[in-house]
PDB file of C-alpha atoms and ligand atoms in Angstrom:
ATOM      1  CA  LYS A   1      14.790  29.456  41.719  1.00 49.00           C
ATOM      2  CA  ALA A   2      16.732  27.110  38.756  1.00 51.00           C
ATOM      3  CA  LYS A   3      15.917  24.569  41.070  1.00 55.00           C
ATOM      4  CA  ALA A   4      12.430  25.130  41.050  1.00 58.00           C
ATOM      5  CA  ALA A   5      12.104  25.779  37.659  1.00 62.00           C
ATOM      6  CA  GLN A   6      13.935  22.524  36.278  1.00 65.00           C
ATOM      7  CA  GLY A   7      11.186  20.714  38.887  1.00 68.00           C
ATOM      8  CA  ALA A   8       7.948  23.032  37.668  1.00 70.00           C
ATOM      9  CA  GLU A   9       9.279  21.514  33.715  1.00 70.00           C
ATOM     10  CA  LEU A  10      10.142  18.018  34.864  1.00 68.00           C
ATOM     11  CA  VAL A  11       6.156  18.121  36.179  1.00 72.00           C
ATOM     12  CA  TYR A  12       4.958  19.677  32.555  1.00 71.00           C
ATOM     13  CA  PHE A  13       6.821  17.189  30.259  1.00 72.00           C
ATOM     14  CA  ASP A  14       5.346  14.578  32.440  1.00 82.00           C
ATOM     15  CA  GLU A  15       1.902  15.703  31.874  1.00 84.00           C
ATOM     16  CA  GLU A  16       2.767  15.929  28.524  1.00 85.00           C
ATOM     17  CA  LEU A  17       4.024  12.468  28.477  1.00 86.00           C
ATOM     18  CA  GLN A  18       1.203  11.107  30.395  1.00 89.00           C
ATOM     19  CA  ALA A  19      -1.044  13.155  27.972  1.00 89.00           C
ATOM     20  CA  GLU A  20       0.541  11.455  24.974  1.00 89.00           C
ATOM     21  CA  GLN A  21       0.069   7.846  26.266  1.00 90.00           C
ATOM     22  CA  ARG A  22      -3.062   8.303  27.158  1.00 92.00           C
ATOM     23  CA  TYR A  23      -4.097   9.461  23.663  1.00 91.00           C
ATOM     24  CA  ARG A  24      -2.279   6.602  22.290  1.00 91.00           C
ATOM     25  CA  PHE A  25      -4.391   4.030  24.588  1.00 93.00           C
ATOM     26  CA  THR A  26      -7.588   5.889  24.255  1.00 94.00           C
ATOM     27  CA  LEU A  27      -6.813   5.167  20.074  1.00 95.00           C
ATOM     28  CA  GLU A  28      -5.494   2.036  20.654  1.00 97.00           C
ATOM     29  CA  GLN A  29      -8.579   1.096  22.398  1.00 97.00           C
ATOM     30  CA  SER A  30     -11.125   2.186  19.642  1.00 97.00           C
ATOM     31  CA  ILE A  31      -8.987   0.730  17.081  1.00 98.00           C
ATOM     32  CA  ARG A  32      -9.510  -2.760  18.463  1.00 98.00           C
ATOM     33  CA  GLN A  33     -12.883  -1.802  18.799  1.00 98.00           C
ATOM     34  CA  GLY A  34     -12.875  -0.584  15.456  1.00 98.00           C
ATOM     35  CA  LEU A  35     -11.505  -4.259  14.448  1.00 98.00           C
ATOM     36  CA  ASP A  36     -14.402  -6.578  16.232  1.00 98.00           C
ATOM     37  CA  ASN A  37     -17.096  -3.578  14.621  1.00 98.00           C
ATOM     38  CA  GLN A  38     -15.203  -4.454  10.849  1.00 97.00           C
ATOM     39  CA  GLU A  39     -14.939  -0.770  10.556  1.00 97.00           C
ATOM     40  CA  PHE A  40     -11.385  -1.051   8.673  1.00 98.00           C
ATOM     41  CA  VAL A  41     -12.558  -1.207   4.573  1.00 97.00           C
ATOM     42  CA  ALA A  42     -10.572  -0.580   1.384  1.00 98.00           C
ATOM     43  CA  VAL A  43     -11.173   2.421  -1.525  1.00 98.00           C
ATOM     44  CA  TYR A  44      -9.844   1.245  -4.947  1.00 98.00           C
ATOM     45  CA  GLN A  45      -7.821   3.522  -6.490  1.00 98.00           C
ATOM     46  CA  PRO A  46      -7.481   2.915 -10.589  1.00 98.00           C
ATOM     47  CA  ILE A  47      -4.454   1.928 -12.175  1.00 98.00           C
ATOM     48  CA  PHE A  48      -4.230   3.199 -15.686  1.00 98.00           C
ATOM     49  CA  SER A  49      -2.181   2.172 -18.564  1.00 98.00           C
ATOM     50  CA  VAL A  50       0.246   5.273 -19.775  1.00 98.00           C
ATOM     51  CA  GLU A  51      -0.186   4.252 -23.342  1.00 95.00           C
ATOM     52  CA  GLY A  52      -4.164   4.459 -23.895  1.00 90.00           C
ATOM     53  CA  GLU A  53      -4.789   6.233 -20.468  1.00 90.00           C
ATOM     54  CA  CYS A  54      -7.421   2.898 -19.660  1.00 96.00           C
ATOM     55  CA  ILE A  55      -8.298   0.847 -16.443  1.00 98.00           C
ATOM     56  CA  VAL A  56      -5.621  -1.839 -16.307  1.00 98.00           C
ATOM     57  CA  GLY A  57      -6.284  -2.828 -12.246  1.00 98.00           C
ATOM     58  CA  PHE A  58      -6.884  -0.848  -8.840  1.00 98.00           C
ATOM     59  CA  GLU A  59      -4.880  -0.516  -5.848  1.00 98.00           C
ATOM     60  CA  ALA A  60      -6.717  -1.563  -2.840  1.00 98.00           C
ATOM     61  CA  LEU A  61      -5.665   1.289   0.318  1.00 98.00           C
ATOM     62  CA  ALA A  62      -7.024   0.994   3.892  1.00 98.00           C
ATOM     63  CA  ARG A  63      -9.540   3.328   5.308  1.00 98.00           C
ATOM     64  CA  TRP A  64     -11.330   3.423   8.910  1.00 98.00           C
ATOM     65  CA  GLN A  65     -15.142   4.217   8.705  1.00 97.00           C
ATOM     66  CA  HIS A  66     -15.338   6.299  11.983  1.00 96.00           C
ATOM     67  CA  PRO A  67     -18.335   6.128  13.749  1.00 94.00           C
ATOM     68  CA  GLU A  68     -17.232   9.938  14.987  1.00 94.00           C
ATOM     69  CA  HIS A  69     -14.713  11.045  12.947  1.00 94.00           C
ATOM     70  CA  GLY A  70     -15.776   9.649   9.021  1.00 94.00           C
ATOM     71  CA  LEU A  71     -13.302   7.770   6.553  1.00 95.00           C
ATOM     72  CA  LEU A  72      -9.795   8.309   8.257  1.00 98.00           C
ATOM     73  CA  GLY A  73      -6.621   7.147   6.230  1.00 98.00           C
ATOM     74  CA  PRO A  74      -4.018   4.921   6.587  1.00 98.00           C
ATOM     75  CA  GLY A  75      -1.611   7.825   8.803  1.00 97.00           C
ATOM     76  CA  GLU A  76      -4.393   7.708  11.482  1.00 96.00           C
ATOM     77  CA  PHE A  77      -3.687   3.733  12.547  1.00 97.00           C
ATOM     78  CA  ILE A  78      -1.574   2.112  11.139  1.00 97.00           C
ATOM     79  CA  PRO A  79       1.834   3.144  12.573  1.00 96.00           C
ATOM     80  CA  LEU A  80       0.098   1.711  16.250  1.00 96.00           C
ATOM     81  CA  MET A  81      -1.284  -0.939  14.294  1.00 97.00           C
ATOM     82  CA  GLU A  82       2.363  -2.108  13.270  1.00 95.00           C
ATOM     83  CA  GLU A  83       3.182  -1.362  16.464  1.00 95.00           C
ATOM     84  CA  ARG A  84       0.524  -3.045  19.128  1.00 95.00           C
ATOM     85  CA  GLY A  85       0.258  -5.893  16.557  1.00 95.00           C
ATOM     86  CA  LEU A  86      -2.692  -5.836  15.659  1.00 97.00           C
ATOM     87  CA  ILE A  87      -1.891  -5.116  11.590  1.00 97.00           C
ATOM     88  CA  SER A  88      -2.046  -8.808  10.238  1.00 95.00           C
ATOM     89  CA  ARG A  89      -5.849  -8.174  11.784  1.00 97.00           C
ATOM     90  CA  LEU A  90      -5.963  -5.168   9.701  1.00 98.00           C
ATOM     91  CA  THR A  91      -4.579  -7.177   6.628  1.00 97.00           C
ATOM     92  CA  GLU A  92      -7.612  -9.585   7.341  1.00 95.00           C
ATOM     93  CA  GLN A  93     -10.378  -7.243   7.274  1.00 96.00           C
ATOM     94  CA  ILE A  94      -8.969  -5.772   3.946  1.00 97.00           C
ATOM     95  CA  ILE A  95      -8.365  -8.996   2.492  1.00 96.00           C
ATOM     96  CA  SER A  96     -12.139 -10.885   3.102  1.00 94.00           C
ATOM     97  CA  CYS A  97     -13.322  -7.106   1.568  1.00 95.00           C
ATOM     98  CA  VAL A  98     -10.535  -7.272  -1.915  1.00 97.00           C
ATOM     99  CA  VAL A  99     -11.104 -10.117  -2.340  1.00 97.00           C
ATOM    100  CA  PRO A 100     -15.279 -10.726  -2.977  1.00 96.00           C
ATOM    101  CA  GLN A 101     -14.532  -7.306  -4.911  1.00 97.00           C
ATOM    102  CA  LEU A 102     -12.214  -9.017  -7.442  1.00 97.00           C
ATOM    103  CA  ALA A 103     -14.648 -11.530  -8.111  1.00 97.00           C
ATOM    104  CA  HIS A 104     -17.206  -9.338  -8.852  1.00 97.00           C
ATOM    105  CA  TRP A 105     -15.363  -6.606 -11.256  1.00 97.00           C
ATOM    106  CA  HIS A 106     -14.116  -9.291 -12.642  1.00 96.00           C
ATOM    107  CA  ASN A 107     -17.359  -9.961 -14.554  1.00 95.00           C
ATOM    108  CA  ILE A 108     -16.709  -6.788 -15.575  1.00 96.00           C
ATOM    109  CA  ASN A 109     -13.388  -6.940 -16.718  1.00 97.00           C
ATOM    110  CA  PRO A 110     -11.735 -10.383 -16.159  1.00 97.00           C
ATOM    111  CA  ASP A 111      -8.425  -8.720 -17.285  1.00 97.00           C
ATOM    112  CA  TRP A 112      -7.726  -6.646 -13.942  1.00 98.00           C
ATOM    113  CA  PHE A 113      -5.993  -6.437 -10.980  1.00 98.00           C
ATOM    114  CA  MET A 114      -6.313  -6.495  -7.672  1.00 98.00           C
ATOM    115  CA  SER A 115      -3.223  -4.751  -5.506  1.00 98.00           C
ATOM    116  CA  LEU A 116      -3.029  -4.996  -1.823  1.00 98.00           C
ATOM    117  CA  ASN A 117      -0.248  -3.847   0.633  1.00 98.00           C
ATOM    118  CA  LEU A 118       1.661  -6.247   3.097  1.00 96.00           C
ATOM    119  CA  SER A 119       3.489  -5.902   6.339  1.00 94.00           C
ATOM    120  CA  ALA A 120       6.524  -7.557   7.562  1.00 91.00           C
ATOM    121  CA  ARG A 121       3.869  -9.038  10.019  1.00 92.00           C
ATOM    122  CA  ASP A 122       1.738 -10.291   7.299  1.00 94.00           C
ATOM    123  CA  ILE A 123       4.528 -12.671   6.132  1.00 92.00           C
ATOM    124  CA  GLN A 124       5.307 -13.809   9.127  1.00 90.00           C
ATOM    125  CA  LYS A 125       2.146 -15.301   9.830  1.00 90.00           C
ATOM    126  CA  PRO A 126       2.325 -19.010   8.787  1.00 86.00           C
ATOM    127  CA  SER A 127      -1.065 -18.850   8.252  1.00 91.00           C
ATOM    128  CA  PHE A 128      -1.449 -15.977   5.915  1.00 93.00           C
ATOM    129  CA  ILE A 129      -0.317 -18.190   2.724  1.00 93.00           C
ATOM    130  CA  ASP A 130      -3.573 -20.691   3.871  1.00 94.00           C
ATOM    131  CA  ASN A 131      -6.380 -18.111   4.320  1.00 94.00           C
ATOM    132  CA  LEU A 132      -5.157 -16.159   1.062  1.00 95.00           C
ATOM    133  CA  THR A 133      -5.224 -19.448  -1.237  1.00 95.00           C
ATOM    134  CA  SER A 134      -8.504 -20.643   0.449  1.00 95.00           C
ATOM    135  CA  LEU A 135      -9.866 -16.989  -0.487  1.00 96.00           C
ATOM    136  CA  ILE A 136      -8.423 -16.700  -3.879  1.00 96.00           C
ATOM    137  CA  TYR A 137      -9.918 -20.888  -4.628  1.00 96.00           C
ATOM    138  CA  ALA A 138     -13.446 -20.105  -2.471  1.00 97.00           C
ATOM    139  CA  HIS A 139     -14.139 -16.818  -5.106  1.00 97.00           C
ATOM    140  CA  LYS A 140     -12.556 -18.771  -7.971  1.00 96.00           C
ATOM    141  CA  LEU A 141     -10.243 -16.205  -8.454  1.00 96.00           C
ATOM    142  CA  ALA A 142      -6.774 -16.585 -11.260  1.00 96.00           C
ATOM    143  CA  PRO A 143      -4.225 -15.611  -8.687  1.00 97.00           C
ATOM    144  CA  GLU A 144      -2.103 -14.143 -11.315  1.00 97.00           C
ATOM    145  CA  LYS A 145      -4.638 -11.083 -10.796  1.00 98.00           C
ATOM    146  CA  VAL A 146      -3.926 -10.876  -7.168  1.00 98.00           C
ATOM    147  CA  VAL A 147      -1.122  -8.704  -6.875  1.00 98.00           C
ATOM    148  CA  LEU A 148       0.628  -7.969  -3.066  1.00 97.00           C
ATOM    149  CA  GLU A 149       2.563  -5.049  -2.822  1.00 97.00           C
ATOM    150  CA  ILE A 150       5.730  -5.564  -0.339  1.00 94.00           C
ATOM    151  CA  THR A 151       8.418  -2.951   0.722  1.00 91.00           C
ATOM    152  CA  GLU A 152      11.534  -2.838   0.625  1.00 87.00           C
ATOM    153  CA  SER A 153      11.712  -2.544   4.519  1.00 85.00           C
ATOM    154  CA  LEU A 154       9.410  -5.813   4.983  1.00 85.00           C
ATOM    155  CA  LEU A 155      12.076  -7.785   3.267  1.00 85.00           C
ATOM    156  CA  LEU A 156      14.865  -6.732   4.951  1.00 84.00           C
ATOM    157  CA  ALA A 157      13.231  -6.918   8.149  1.00 83.00           C
ATOM    158  CA  ASP A 158      13.052 -10.550   8.354  1.00 86.00           C
ATOM    159  CA  TRP A 159      15.045 -11.377   4.623  1.00 87.00           C
ATOM    160  CA  GLN A 160      15.155 -15.426   5.648  1.00 89.00           C
ATOM    161  CA  ASN A 161      11.841 -16.080   6.363  1.00 90.00           C
ATOM    162  CA  ALA A 162      10.701 -13.492   3.765  1.00 91.00           C
ATOM    163  CA  SER A 163      12.157 -15.025   0.786  1.00 91.00           C
ATOM    164  CA  GLN A 164      10.783 -18.517   1.376  1.00 92.00           C
ATOM    165  CA  VAL A 165       7.166 -16.927   1.950  1.00 93.00           C
ATOM    166  CA  LEU A 166       8.037 -15.037  -1.685  1.00 93.00           C
ATOM    167  CA  GLU A 167       8.615 -18.241  -2.719  1.00 93.00           C
ATOM    168  CA  SER A 168       5.400 -20.427  -1.660  1.00 94.00           C
ATOM    169  CA  LEU A 169       3.447 -17.260  -2.990  1.00 94.00           C
ATOM    170  CA  LYS A 170       4.797 -16.577  -6.158  1.00 94.00           C
ATOM    171  CA  SER A 171       4.102 -21.112  -6.897  1.00 94.00           C
ATOM    172  CA  LEU A 172       0.335 -19.884  -5.941  1.00 95.00           C
ATOM    173  CA  GLY A 173       0.253 -17.700  -8.700  1.00 97.00           C
ATOM    174  CA  VAL A 174      -0.301 -14.303  -7.074  1.00 97.00           C
ATOM    175  CA  ARG A 175       2.226 -11.582  -8.241  1.00 98.00           C
ATOM    176  CA  LEU A 176       4.771  -9.651  -6.410  1.00 96.00           C
ATOM    177  CA  ALA A 177       5.195  -5.567  -6.754  1.00 96.00           C
ATOM    178  CA  LEU A 178       7.870  -3.887  -4.837  1.00 94.00           C
ATOM    179  CA  ASP A 179       5.907  -0.720  -3.625  1.00 95.00           C
ATOM    180  CA  ASP A 180       7.958   2.721  -2.587  1.00 92.00           C
ATOM    181  CA  PHE A 181      10.634   1.511  -4.834  1.00 91.00           C
ATOM    182  CA  GLY A 182      13.587   4.414  -4.550  1.00 86.00           C
ATOM    183  CA  THR A 183      12.773   5.079  -0.633  1.00 88.00           C
ATOM    184  CA  GLY A 184      14.061   2.303   1.492  1.00 81.00           C
ATOM    185  CA  TYR A 185      17.822   0.658   1.850  1.00 76.00           C
ATOM    186  CA  SER A 186      17.724  -2.581  -0.076  1.00 72.00           C
ATOM    187  CA  SER A 187      20.329  -3.417  -2.045  1.00 76.00           C
ATOM    188  CA  LEU A 188      20.036  -3.966  -6.261  1.00 82.00           C
ATOM    189  CA  SER A 189      20.895  -7.776  -5.360  1.00 81.00           C
ATOM    190  CA  TYR A 190      17.594  -8.349  -3.181  1.00 81.00           C
ATOM    191  CA  LEU A 191      16.050  -6.771  -6.376  1.00 84.00           C
ATOM    192  CA  HIS A 192      17.309  -9.596  -8.118  1.00 85.00           C
ATOM    193  CA  ARG A 193      16.555 -12.458  -6.011  1.00 85.00           C
ATOM    194  CA  ILE A 194      13.027 -11.499  -5.445  1.00 87.00           C
ATOM    195  CA  ASN A 195      12.183 -11.590  -8.803  1.00 89.00           C
ATOM    196  CA  ALA A 196       8.863  -9.586  -8.402  1.00 94.00           C
ATOM    197  CA  ASP A 197       6.361  -8.655 -11.654  1.00 97.00           C
ATOM    198  CA  LYS A 198       6.147  -4.539 -10.622  1.00 97.00           C
ATOM    199  CA  LEU A 199       7.787  -1.913  -9.433  1.00 96.00           C
ATOM    200  CA  LYS A 200       6.535   1.037  -8.345  1.00 96.00           C
ATOM    201  CA  ILE A 201       8.369   3.903  -8.679  1.00 95.00           C
ATOM    202  CA  ASP A 202       7.630   6.281  -5.426  1.00 94.00           C
ATOM    203  CA  ARG A 203       5.743   9.807  -5.576  1.00 94.00           C
ATOM    204  CA  SER A 204       8.438  11.365  -4.287  1.00 93.00           C
ATOM    205  CA  PHE A 205      10.580  10.896  -7.741  1.00 93.00           C
ATOM    206  CA  ILE A 206       7.562  11.207 -10.137  1.00 94.00           C
ATOM    207  CA  GLU A 207       6.784  15.071  -7.551  1.00 92.00           C
ATOM    208  CA  HIS A 208      10.340  16.615  -8.215  1.00 90.00           C
ATOM    209  CA  TRP A 209      10.876  15.166 -11.768  1.00 89.00           C
ATOM    210  CA  SER A 210      11.626  18.043 -13.997  1.00 87.00           C
ATOM    211  CA  GLN A 211      14.907  18.352 -11.689  1.00 86.00           C
ATOM    212  CA  THR A 212      17.525  17.499 -13.702  1.00 86.00           C
ATOM    213  CA  ALA A 213      19.092  14.975 -11.684  1.00 86.00           C
ATOM    214  CA  ASP A 214      15.395  13.284 -10.164  1.00 88.00           C
ATOM    215  CA  ALA A 215      14.903  13.001 -14.378  1.00 93.00           C
ATOM    216  CA  ARG A 216      17.894  11.160 -14.687  1.00 94.00           C
ATOM    217  CA  LEU A 217      17.066   9.122 -11.624  1.00 92.00           C
ATOM    218  CA  LEU A 218      13.801   7.889 -12.460  1.00 95.00           C
ATOM    219  CA  ARG A 219      14.754   7.313 -15.891  1.00 96.00           C
ATOM    220  CA  THR A 220      17.061   4.985 -14.667  1.00 95.00           C
ATOM    221  CA  MET A 221      14.873   3.180 -12.457  1.00 95.00           C
ATOM    222  CA  ALA A 222      12.140   2.651 -15.162  1.00 96.00           C
ATOM    223  CA  HIS A 223      15.307   1.322 -17.204  1.00 97.00           C
ATOM    224  CA  LEU A 224      16.605  -0.939 -14.439  1.00 95.00           C
ATOM    225  CA  GLY A 225      12.754  -2.171 -14.686  1.00 95.00           C
ATOM    226  CA  GLN A 226      12.347  -2.998 -18.150  1.00 97.00           C
ATOM    227  CA  SER A 227      15.385  -4.471 -18.347  1.00 95.00           C
ATOM    228  CA  MET A 228      14.398  -7.187 -15.565  1.00 94.00           C
ATOM    229  CA  ASN A 229      11.381  -7.447 -17.302  1.00 96.00           C
ATOM    230  CA  MET A 230       8.753  -6.076 -14.696  1.00 97.00           C
ATOM    231  CA  THR A 231       6.212  -3.816 -15.431  1.00 98.00           C
ATOM    232  CA  VAL A 232       6.805  -0.188 -14.125  1.00 98.00           C
ATOM    233  CA  ILE A 233       4.401   1.484 -12.384  1.00 98.00           C
ATOM    234  CA  ALA A 234       4.741   5.053 -12.092  1.00 97.00           C
ATOM    235  CA  GLU A 235       2.681   6.713  -8.259  1.00 97.00           C
ATOM    236  CA  GLY A 236       1.342   9.165  -7.542  1.00 97.00           C
ATOM    237  CA  VAL A 237       1.171  11.127 -10.386  1.00 97.00           C
ATOM    238  CA  GLU A 238      -0.607  14.850 -10.671  1.00 97.00           C
ATOM    239  CA  ASN A 239      -0.486  16.681 -13.456  1.00 96.00           C
ATOM    240  CA  ARG A 240       0.365  15.863 -17.714  1.00 96.00           C
ATOM    241  CA  GLU A 241       3.560  16.827 -17.848  1.00 95.00           C
ATOM    242  CA  GLU A 242       4.386  13.969 -15.285  1.00 96.00           C
ATOM    243  CA  LEU A 243       2.330  11.572 -17.369  1.00 97.00           C
ATOM    244  CA  VAL A 244       4.428  12.628 -20.690  1.00 96.00           C
ATOM    245  CA  PHE A 245       7.620  12.614 -19.492  1.00 96.00           C
ATOM    246  CA  LEU A 246       6.852   8.609 -17.664  1.00 97.00           C
ATOM    247  CA  GLY A 247       5.515   7.986 -21.505  1.00 97.00           C
ATOM    248  CA  GLU A 248       8.561   8.808 -22.557  1.00 97.00           C
ATOM    249  CA  ILE A 249      10.853   6.532 -20.345  1.00 97.00           C
ATOM    250  CA  GLY A 250       8.875   4.086 -20.563  1.00 97.00           C
ATOM    251  CA  CYS A 251       7.156   3.736 -17.710  1.00 98.00           C
ATOM    252  CA  HIS A 252       3.886   1.058 -18.484  1.00 98.00           C
ATOM    253  CA  GLN A 253       1.051   1.640 -15.818  1.00 98.00           C
ATOM    254  CA  TYR A 254       0.873   4.520 -13.345  1.00 98.00           C
ATOM    255  CA  GLN A 255      -2.072   5.794 -10.955  1.00 98.00           C
ATOM    256  CA  GLY A 256      -2.533   9.700  -9.151  1.00 98.00           C
ATOM    257  CA  PHE A 257      -5.084  11.845  -8.529  1.00 98.00           C
ATOM    258  CA  LEU A 258      -4.591  13.492 -12.521  1.00 97.00           C
ATOM    259  CA  SER A 259      -6.792  10.406 -13.697  1.00 97.00           C
ATOM    260  CA  ALA A 260      -8.288   9.227 -10.210  1.00 98.00           C
ATOM    261  CA  ARG A 261      -8.228   9.177  -6.316  1.00 97.00           C
ATOM    262  CA  PRO A 262      -9.304   6.227  -4.649  1.00 98.00           C
ATOM    263  CA  MET A 263     -12.891   5.229  -3.772  1.00 98.00           C
ATOM    264  CA  LEU A 264     -15.501   3.309  -2.414  1.00 97.00           C
ATOM    265  CA  PRO A 265     -16.691   0.534  -4.834  1.00 97.00           C
ATOM    266  CA  GLU A 266     -19.917   2.594  -4.901  1.00 97.00           C
ATOM    267  CA  ASP A 267     -18.422   5.808  -5.923  1.00 97.00           C
ATOM    268  CA  LEU A 268     -16.377   3.971  -8.846  1.00 98.00           C
ATOM    269  CA  GLU A 269     -19.427   2.418 -10.126  1.00 96.00           C
ATOM    270  CA  ALA A 270     -21.615   5.754  -9.809  1.00 97.00           C
ATOM    271  CA  GLY A 271     -18.376   7.957 -11.592  1.00 96.00           C
ATOM    272  CA  GLY A 272     -18.987   6.071 -14.657  1.00 96.00           C
ATOM    273  CA  TRP A 273     -15.320   4.399 -14.311  1.00 96.00           C
ATOM    274  CA  LEU A 274     -16.573   0.304 -14.238  1.00 95.00           C
ATOM    275  CA  LEU A 275     -18.029   0.380 -16.981  1.00 89.00           C
TER     276      LEU A 275
HETATM  277  P1  C2E B   1       0.897   3.277  -1.126  1.00 92.71           P
HETATM  278  O1  C2E B   1       1.086   1.970  -0.954  1.00 92.71           O
HETATM  279  O2  C2E B   1       2.375   4.143  -2.075  1.00 92.71           O
HETATM  280  O3  C2E B   1      -0.278   3.886  -1.573  1.00 92.71           O
HETATM  281  C1  C2E B   1       0.112   5.015  -2.026  1.00 92.71           C
HETATM  282  C2  C2E B   1      -0.630   5.974  -1.618  1.00 92.71           C
HETATM  283  O4  C2E B   1      -0.625   7.206  -2.633  1.00 92.71           O
HETATM  284  C3  C2E B   1      -1.875   5.969  -1.344  1.00 92.71           C
HETATM  285  O5  C2E B   1      -1.962   6.925  -0.144  1.00 92.71           O
HETATM  286  C4  C2E B   1      -2.778   6.863  -2.356  1.00 92.71           C
HETATM  287  O6  C2E B   1      -4.059   7.519  -2.136  1.00 92.71           O
HETATM  288  C5  C2E B   1      -1.574   7.888  -2.763  1.00 92.71           C
HETATM  289  N1  C2E B   1      -1.619   8.457  -3.621  1.00 92.71           N
HETATM  290  C6  C2E B   1      -2.267   8.463  -4.861  1.00 92.71           C
HETATM  291  N2  C2E B   1      -2.307   9.130  -5.802  1.00 92.71           N
HETATM  292  C7  C2E B   1      -1.835  10.216  -5.918  1.00 92.71           C
HETATM  293  C8  C2E B   1      -1.597  11.325  -6.299  1.00 92.71           C
HETATM  294  O7  C2E B   1      -1.480  11.544  -7.040  1.00 92.71           O
HETATM  295  N3  C2E B   1      -1.091  12.688  -5.295  1.00 92.71           N
HETATM  296  C9  C2E B   1      -0.466  12.138  -4.094  1.00 92.71           C
HETATM  297  N4  C2E B   1      -0.274  13.168  -3.214  1.00 92.71           N
HETATM  298  N5  C2E B   1      -0.695  11.281  -3.151  1.00 92.71           N
HETATM  299  C10 C2E B   1      -1.605  10.189  -4.334  1.00 92.71           C
HETATM  300  P2  C2E B   1      -2.642   6.603   1.066  1.00 92.71           P
HETATM  301  O8  C2E B   1      -3.568   5.929   0.856  1.00 92.71           O
HETATM  302  O9  C2E B   1      -3.140   7.381   2.705  1.00 92.71           O
HETATM  303  O10 C2E B   1      -2.175   5.356   1.903  1.00 92.71           O
HETATM  304  C11 C2E B   1      -0.427   5.103   2.225  1.00 92.71           C
HETATM  305  C12 C2E B   1       0.427   3.958   2.825  1.00 92.71           C
HETATM  306  O11 C2E B   1      -0.236   3.468   3.578  1.00 92.71           O
HETATM  307  C13 C2E B   1       0.682   3.510   1.514  1.00 92.71           C
HETATM  308  O12 C2E B   1       1.420   3.955   0.818  1.00 92.71           O
HETATM  309  C14 C2E B   1       0.839   2.113   2.277  1.00 92.71           C
HETATM  310  O13 C2E B   1       2.150   1.761   2.362  1.00 92.71           O
HETATM  311  C15 C2E B   1       0.064   2.186   3.486  1.00 92.71           C
HETATM  312  N6  C2E B   1      -1.101   1.584   3.520  1.00 92.71           N
HETATM  313  C16 C2E B   1      -2.615   1.582   2.416  1.00 92.71           C
HETATM  314  N7  C2E B   1      -3.235   0.031   2.656  1.00 92.71           N
HETATM  315  C17 C2E B   1      -2.804  -0.748   3.403  1.00 92.71           C
HETATM  316  C18 C2E B   1      -3.197  -2.036   3.873  1.00 92.71           C
HETATM  317  O14 C2E B   1      -4.274  -2.118   3.405  1.00 92.71           O
HETATM  318  N8  C2E B   1      -2.176  -2.271   4.196  1.00 92.71           N
HETATM  319  C19 C2E B   1      -0.911  -1.920   4.579  1.00 92.71           C
HETATM  320  N9  C2E B   1      -0.084  -2.843   5.328  1.00 92.71           N
HETATM  321  N10 C2E B   1      -0.305  -0.541   4.432  1.00 92.71           N
HETATM  322  C20 C2E B   1      -1.457   0.093   4.044  1.00 92.71           C
HETATM  323 MG1   MG B   2       1.503   0.286  -2.156  1.00 92.71          MG
HETATM  324 MG1   MG B   3       3.058   3.079  -3.285  1.00 92.71          MG
HETATM  325 MG1   MG B   4       4.844   5.356  -1.820  1.00 92.71          MG
END
């Protein structure tokens, strides 16, 4: 009897696995179709100065404008794209939205910067720098207004190559931001060697700021950034108490639902954000 039950379980497990595989296969097909149809777009979250609370720039965040399911967040497609080698096609689509958008907004305010997120695969692609360079020149953008967000895990994936590519990007004049700071495994010597311009403190620390240990950690991270001449940016600020505390410890900029969610360009315009 025990044997029969085990057999049934195996069959069940097998069916579940097959369903999972079918789901992933279908998702991959529709992601590929979405890439072909240019269904991936960027939404833009304003980034504010802590002092004065005015817009200093935007972070471009990927969304999938799915024909049936509406606007989907990165959690629904980025992991599979990373796994199936499709992420650099996403980056290409996002960059081709973002660069013209920034050029357009520069007519409104030439001081605004635009941040976008990179994956390890992007900087492993030899054509990446050339493509970015020609887009920046074609749109007559000031390269220093383009910010590339990288994570500690991207650096660790292939440090040799990453440090070389980041060096070339810096000589092109674009800025680098270390994203999700504090959540990865990199050492302080990496932080020193990549010489990023901005430090983005991950939302998980902000969320728990009122706990003594996290408050100390936040203060230490902010001081670390300041002492390395980096602009310190807090992510995911949801209430005013958090913002006051971040001001006290010397964070320069923030983004968060307290002030603005990521939005489509037309919604930023309609909401009066671009005045
Ligand atoms: P991230 O780069 O750390 O982006 C910040 C995330 O925090 C965004 O989530 C944003 O919507 C969210 N956020 C901002 N303020 C608040 C807040 O006050 N409260 C809360 N709860 N969340 C807030 P999103 O858009 O879902 O993106 C998630 C992650 O997906 C990003 O984290 C980034 O790692 C990745 N991602 C997004 N777009 C791209 C892309 O174009 N390329 C790549 N490679 N990764 C991307
Ligand atoms: Mg980011
Ligand atoms: Mg981040
Ligand atoms: Mg984050």
